Short mmCIF file of C-alpha atoms in Angstrom, two decimals:
data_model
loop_
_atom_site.label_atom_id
_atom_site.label_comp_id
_atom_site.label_asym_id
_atom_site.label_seq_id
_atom_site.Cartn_x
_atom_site.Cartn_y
_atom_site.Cartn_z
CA UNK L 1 -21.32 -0.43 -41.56
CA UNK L 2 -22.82 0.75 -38.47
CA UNK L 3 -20.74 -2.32 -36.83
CA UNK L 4 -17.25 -0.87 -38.09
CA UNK L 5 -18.17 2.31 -36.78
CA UNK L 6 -18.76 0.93 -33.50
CA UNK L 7 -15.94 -1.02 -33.41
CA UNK L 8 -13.44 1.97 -34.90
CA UNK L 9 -15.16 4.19 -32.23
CA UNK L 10 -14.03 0.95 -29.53
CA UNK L 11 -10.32 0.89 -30.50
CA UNK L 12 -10.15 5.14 -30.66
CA UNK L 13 -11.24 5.02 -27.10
CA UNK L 14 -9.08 2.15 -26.20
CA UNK L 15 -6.24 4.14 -27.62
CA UNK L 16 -6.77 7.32 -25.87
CA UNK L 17 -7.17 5.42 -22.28
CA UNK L 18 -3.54 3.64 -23.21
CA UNK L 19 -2.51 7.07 -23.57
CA UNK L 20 -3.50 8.56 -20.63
CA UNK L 21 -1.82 5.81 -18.41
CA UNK L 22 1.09 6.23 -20.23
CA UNK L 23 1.22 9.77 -19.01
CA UNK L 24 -0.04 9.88 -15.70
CA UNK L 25 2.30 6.78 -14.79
CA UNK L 26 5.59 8.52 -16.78
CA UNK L 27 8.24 9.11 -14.44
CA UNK L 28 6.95 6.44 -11.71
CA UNK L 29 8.65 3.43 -11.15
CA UNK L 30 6.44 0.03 -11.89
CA UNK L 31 6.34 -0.81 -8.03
CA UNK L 32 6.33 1.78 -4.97
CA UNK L 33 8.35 1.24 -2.28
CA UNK L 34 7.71 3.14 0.75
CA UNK L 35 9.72 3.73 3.42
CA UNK L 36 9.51 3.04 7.14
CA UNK L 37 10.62 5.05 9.98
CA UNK L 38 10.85 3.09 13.55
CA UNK L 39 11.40 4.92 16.79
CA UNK L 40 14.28 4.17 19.15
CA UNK L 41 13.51 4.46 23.06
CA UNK L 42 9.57 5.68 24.29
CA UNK L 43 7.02 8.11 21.94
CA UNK L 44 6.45 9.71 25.06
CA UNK L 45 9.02 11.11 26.89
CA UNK L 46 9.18 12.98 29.32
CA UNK L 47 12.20 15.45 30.25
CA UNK L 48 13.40 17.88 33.29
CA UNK L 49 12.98 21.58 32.94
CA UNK L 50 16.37 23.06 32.06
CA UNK L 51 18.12 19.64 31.09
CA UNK L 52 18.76 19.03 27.63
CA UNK L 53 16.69 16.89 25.52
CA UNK L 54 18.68 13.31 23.74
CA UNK L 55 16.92 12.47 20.72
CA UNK L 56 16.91 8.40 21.72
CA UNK L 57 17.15 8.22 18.06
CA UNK L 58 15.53 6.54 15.01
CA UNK L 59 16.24 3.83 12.12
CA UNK L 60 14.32 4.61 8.84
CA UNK L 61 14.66 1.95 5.60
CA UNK L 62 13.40 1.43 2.02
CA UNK L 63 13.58 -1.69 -0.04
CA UNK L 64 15.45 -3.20 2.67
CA UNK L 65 18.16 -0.35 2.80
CA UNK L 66 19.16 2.01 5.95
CA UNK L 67 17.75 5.37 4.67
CA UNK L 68 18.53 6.98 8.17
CA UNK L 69 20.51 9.83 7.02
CA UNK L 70 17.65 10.81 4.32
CA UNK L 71 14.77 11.43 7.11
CA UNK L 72 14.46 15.55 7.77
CA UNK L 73 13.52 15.97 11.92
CA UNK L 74 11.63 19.00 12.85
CA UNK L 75 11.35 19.48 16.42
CA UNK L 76 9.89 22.79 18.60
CA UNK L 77 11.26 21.36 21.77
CA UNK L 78 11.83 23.82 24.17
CA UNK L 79 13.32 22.47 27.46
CA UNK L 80 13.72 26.06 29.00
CA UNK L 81 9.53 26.21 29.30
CA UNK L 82 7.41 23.64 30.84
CA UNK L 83 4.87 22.55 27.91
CA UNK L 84 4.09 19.47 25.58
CA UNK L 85 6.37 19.36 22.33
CA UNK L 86 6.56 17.50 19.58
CA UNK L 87 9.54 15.74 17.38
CA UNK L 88 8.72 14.58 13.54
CA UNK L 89 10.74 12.52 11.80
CA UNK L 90 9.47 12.63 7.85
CA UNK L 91 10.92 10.85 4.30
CA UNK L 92 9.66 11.23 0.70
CA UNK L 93 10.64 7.77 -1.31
CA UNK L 94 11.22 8.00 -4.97
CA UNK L 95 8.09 8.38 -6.00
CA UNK L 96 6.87 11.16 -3.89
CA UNK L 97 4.72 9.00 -0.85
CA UNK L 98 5.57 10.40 2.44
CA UNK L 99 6.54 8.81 5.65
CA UNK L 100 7.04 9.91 9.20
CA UNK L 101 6.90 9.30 12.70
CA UNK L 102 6.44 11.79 15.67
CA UNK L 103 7.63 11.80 19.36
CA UNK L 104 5.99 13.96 22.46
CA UNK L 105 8.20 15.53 24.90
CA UNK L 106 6.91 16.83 27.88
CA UNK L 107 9.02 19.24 29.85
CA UNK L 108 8.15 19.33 33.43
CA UNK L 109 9.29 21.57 36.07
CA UNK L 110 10.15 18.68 38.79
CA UNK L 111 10.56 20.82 41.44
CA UNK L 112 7.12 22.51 41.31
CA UNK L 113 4.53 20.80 43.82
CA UNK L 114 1.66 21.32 41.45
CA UNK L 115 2.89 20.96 37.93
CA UNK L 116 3.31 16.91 36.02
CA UNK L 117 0.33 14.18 35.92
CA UNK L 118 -2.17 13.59 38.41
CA UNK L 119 -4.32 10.35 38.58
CA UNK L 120 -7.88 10.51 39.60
CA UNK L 121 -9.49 8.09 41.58
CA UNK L 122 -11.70 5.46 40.98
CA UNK L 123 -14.18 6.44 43.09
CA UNK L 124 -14.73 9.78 41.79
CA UNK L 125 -18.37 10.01 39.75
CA UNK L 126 -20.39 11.72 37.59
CA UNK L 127 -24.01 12.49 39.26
CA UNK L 128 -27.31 13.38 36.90
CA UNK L 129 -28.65 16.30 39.08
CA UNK L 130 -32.15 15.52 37.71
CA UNK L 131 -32.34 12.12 38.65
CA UNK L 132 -29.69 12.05 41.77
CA UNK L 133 -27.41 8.83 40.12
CA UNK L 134 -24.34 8.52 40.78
CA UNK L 135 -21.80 6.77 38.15
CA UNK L 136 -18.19 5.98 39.58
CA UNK L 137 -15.15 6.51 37.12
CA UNK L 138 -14.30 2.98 37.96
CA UNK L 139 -10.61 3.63 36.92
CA UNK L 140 -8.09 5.76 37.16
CA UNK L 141 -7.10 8.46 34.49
CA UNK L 142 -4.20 10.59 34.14
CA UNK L 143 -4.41 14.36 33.39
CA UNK L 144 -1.60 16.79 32.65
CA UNK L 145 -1.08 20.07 34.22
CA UNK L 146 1.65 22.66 33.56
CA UNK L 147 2.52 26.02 35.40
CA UNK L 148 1.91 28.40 33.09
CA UNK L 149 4.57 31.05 35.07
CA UNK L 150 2.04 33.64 35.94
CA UNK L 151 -0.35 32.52 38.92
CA UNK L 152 -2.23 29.87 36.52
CA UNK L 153 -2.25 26.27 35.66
CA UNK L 154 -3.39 25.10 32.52
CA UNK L 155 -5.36 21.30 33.03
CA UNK L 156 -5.22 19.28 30.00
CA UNK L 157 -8.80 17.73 31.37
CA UNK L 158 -10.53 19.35 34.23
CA UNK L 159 -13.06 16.09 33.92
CA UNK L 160 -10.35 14.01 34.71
CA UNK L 161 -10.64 11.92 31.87
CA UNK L 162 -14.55 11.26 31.98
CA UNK L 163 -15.14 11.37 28.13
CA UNK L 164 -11.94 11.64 26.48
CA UNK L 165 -10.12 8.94 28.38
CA UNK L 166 -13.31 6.62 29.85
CA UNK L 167 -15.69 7.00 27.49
CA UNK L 168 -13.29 6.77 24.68
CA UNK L 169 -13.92 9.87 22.67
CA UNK L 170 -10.59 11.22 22.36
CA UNK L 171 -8.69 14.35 23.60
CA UNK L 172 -11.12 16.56 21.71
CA UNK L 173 -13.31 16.28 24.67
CA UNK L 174 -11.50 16.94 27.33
CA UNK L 175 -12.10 19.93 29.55
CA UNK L 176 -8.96 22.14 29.23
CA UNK L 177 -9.13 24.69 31.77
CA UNK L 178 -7.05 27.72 33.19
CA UNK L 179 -7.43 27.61 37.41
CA UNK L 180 -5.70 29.54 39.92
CA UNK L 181 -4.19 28.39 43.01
CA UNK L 182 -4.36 30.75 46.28
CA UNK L 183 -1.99 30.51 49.33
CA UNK L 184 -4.75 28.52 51.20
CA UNK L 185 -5.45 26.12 48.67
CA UNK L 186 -8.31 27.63 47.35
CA UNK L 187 -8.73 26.77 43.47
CA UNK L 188 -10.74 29.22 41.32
CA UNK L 189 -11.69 28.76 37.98
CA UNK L 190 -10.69 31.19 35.40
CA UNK L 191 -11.57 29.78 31.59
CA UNK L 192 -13.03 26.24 30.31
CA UNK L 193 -13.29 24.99 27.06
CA UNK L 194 -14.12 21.69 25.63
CA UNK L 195 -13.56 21.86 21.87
CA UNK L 196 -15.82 18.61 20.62
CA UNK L 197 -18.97 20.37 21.66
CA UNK L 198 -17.35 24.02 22.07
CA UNK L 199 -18.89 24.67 25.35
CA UNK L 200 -17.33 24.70 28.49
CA UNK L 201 -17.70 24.44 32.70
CA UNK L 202 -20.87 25.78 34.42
CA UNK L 203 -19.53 26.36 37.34
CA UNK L 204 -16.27 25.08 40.16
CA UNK L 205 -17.30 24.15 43.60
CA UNK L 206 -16.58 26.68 45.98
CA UNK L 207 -14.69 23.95 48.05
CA UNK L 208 -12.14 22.95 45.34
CA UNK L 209 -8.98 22.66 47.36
CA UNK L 210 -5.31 21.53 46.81
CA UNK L 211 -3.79 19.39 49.60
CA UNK L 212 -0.33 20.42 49.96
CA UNK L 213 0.36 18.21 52.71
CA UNK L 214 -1.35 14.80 51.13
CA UNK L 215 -0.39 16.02 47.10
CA UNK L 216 -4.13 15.95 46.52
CA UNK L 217 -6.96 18.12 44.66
CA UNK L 218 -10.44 17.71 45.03
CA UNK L 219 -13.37 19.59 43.33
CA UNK L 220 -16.33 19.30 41.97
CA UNK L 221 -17.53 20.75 38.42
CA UNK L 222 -20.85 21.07 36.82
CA UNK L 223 -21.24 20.91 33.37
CA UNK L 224 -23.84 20.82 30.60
CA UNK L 225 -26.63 22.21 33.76
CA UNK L 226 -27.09 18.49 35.34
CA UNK L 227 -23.90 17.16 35.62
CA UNK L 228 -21.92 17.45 38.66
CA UNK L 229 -18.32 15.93 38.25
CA UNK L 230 -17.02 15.19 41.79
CA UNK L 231 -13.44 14.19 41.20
CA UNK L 232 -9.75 13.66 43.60
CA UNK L 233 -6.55 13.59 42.61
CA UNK L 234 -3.09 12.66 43.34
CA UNK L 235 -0.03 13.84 41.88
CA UNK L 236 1.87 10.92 40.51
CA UNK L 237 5.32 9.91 41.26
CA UNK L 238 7.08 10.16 38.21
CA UNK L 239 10.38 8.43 40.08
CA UNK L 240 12.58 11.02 38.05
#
């Protein structure tokens, strides 16, 4: 007896799993098939202050079909103010999975001496002020800056790429920083933040200095009270 009840107790549970799939898979076809979206031209691109931004365009399919015309674009490019913008291209398939693709657009005034990407070099290092070493960069890494239209740059990475780019940890620990420019050169530090470890610059050499004539920038920054960033730039030639 004790047997049948076990084995009547089986098939009731057996039965109400069947029942459940049935429900949670009603309405969904038996195989998914998601869609793909593939960008046309770069993912970065980067586009004159005032001109108009050309989509390069985009191909998206499904199940081996052109699905182009279903993909929804949402875009906050704004070529009338310098900044980094962003295009997404998104589809739903049948079944409800997303897909999408994104493109960055960087407007640039390219006229202005001090605004687009400048390279650091490889000789710039890091030094431990309690032990005196000295570690090169040993390459060179690009950071943004933009005008911001009221006496202040914003830098995407006042450590010129020390942790985010060289040591790999990603653009959440990069230094972005507000600086000011004076007539002479002079560059003063206004704000710092690093938002990985939500702490920010010490202090900016008093000597910090942009080069008109050579398109350079040199400073040094101390961070984290025993790190001394010594760093040069030069603007890079965009050849736009």
């Amino acid at each position: 007896m004790k047997k049948n009840i076990l084995f009547i107790a089986t098939l009731a549970l057996l039965a109400l799993g069947f029942t459940s799939c049935e429900k949670e898979s009603a309405g969904l076809t038996k195989i998914t098939y998601y869609a793909e979206i593939a960008l046309e031209g770069e993912s970065t691109m980067i586009v004159a202050k005032g001109s108009e931004f050309v989509d390069p365009g985009f191909t998206a399919t499904m199940k081996g079909e052109d699905v182009t015309d279903k993909v929804e674009i949402n875009s906050n490019v704004d070529t009338s103010a310098s900044g980094v913008y962003s295009v997404t291209y998104s589809i739903v398939n049948e079944d409800g999975f997303p897909a999408s693709a994104s493109r960055t657009v960087i407007v640039l005034d390219l006229g202005n001496p001090i605004e687009g990407f400048w390279a650091c070099s490889p000789a710039s290092y890091r030094t431990n002020t309690e032990t005196g070493a000295d570690v090169a960069y040993g390459a060179s890494f690009e950071i943004l800056i933009l005008d911001n239209g009221d006496g202040t740059y914003f830098v995407d990475d006042l450590l010129a790429g020390w942790y985010a780019q060289r040591a790999s940890y990603g653009s959440d620990y990069a230094m972005q920083a507000i600086i000011s420019i004076a007539d002479d050169g002079t560059i003063t530090l206004e704000s710092s933040y690093v938002p990985g470890w939500g702490d920010a610059a010490d202090a900016l050499s008093s000597d910090a200095k942009y080069d008109a004539a050579t398109q350079t920038i040199s400073y040094t920054v101390t961070y984290a009270g025993f790190m001394d960033f010594t760093v040069e730039l030069t603007k890079v030639d965009l050849g736009l």
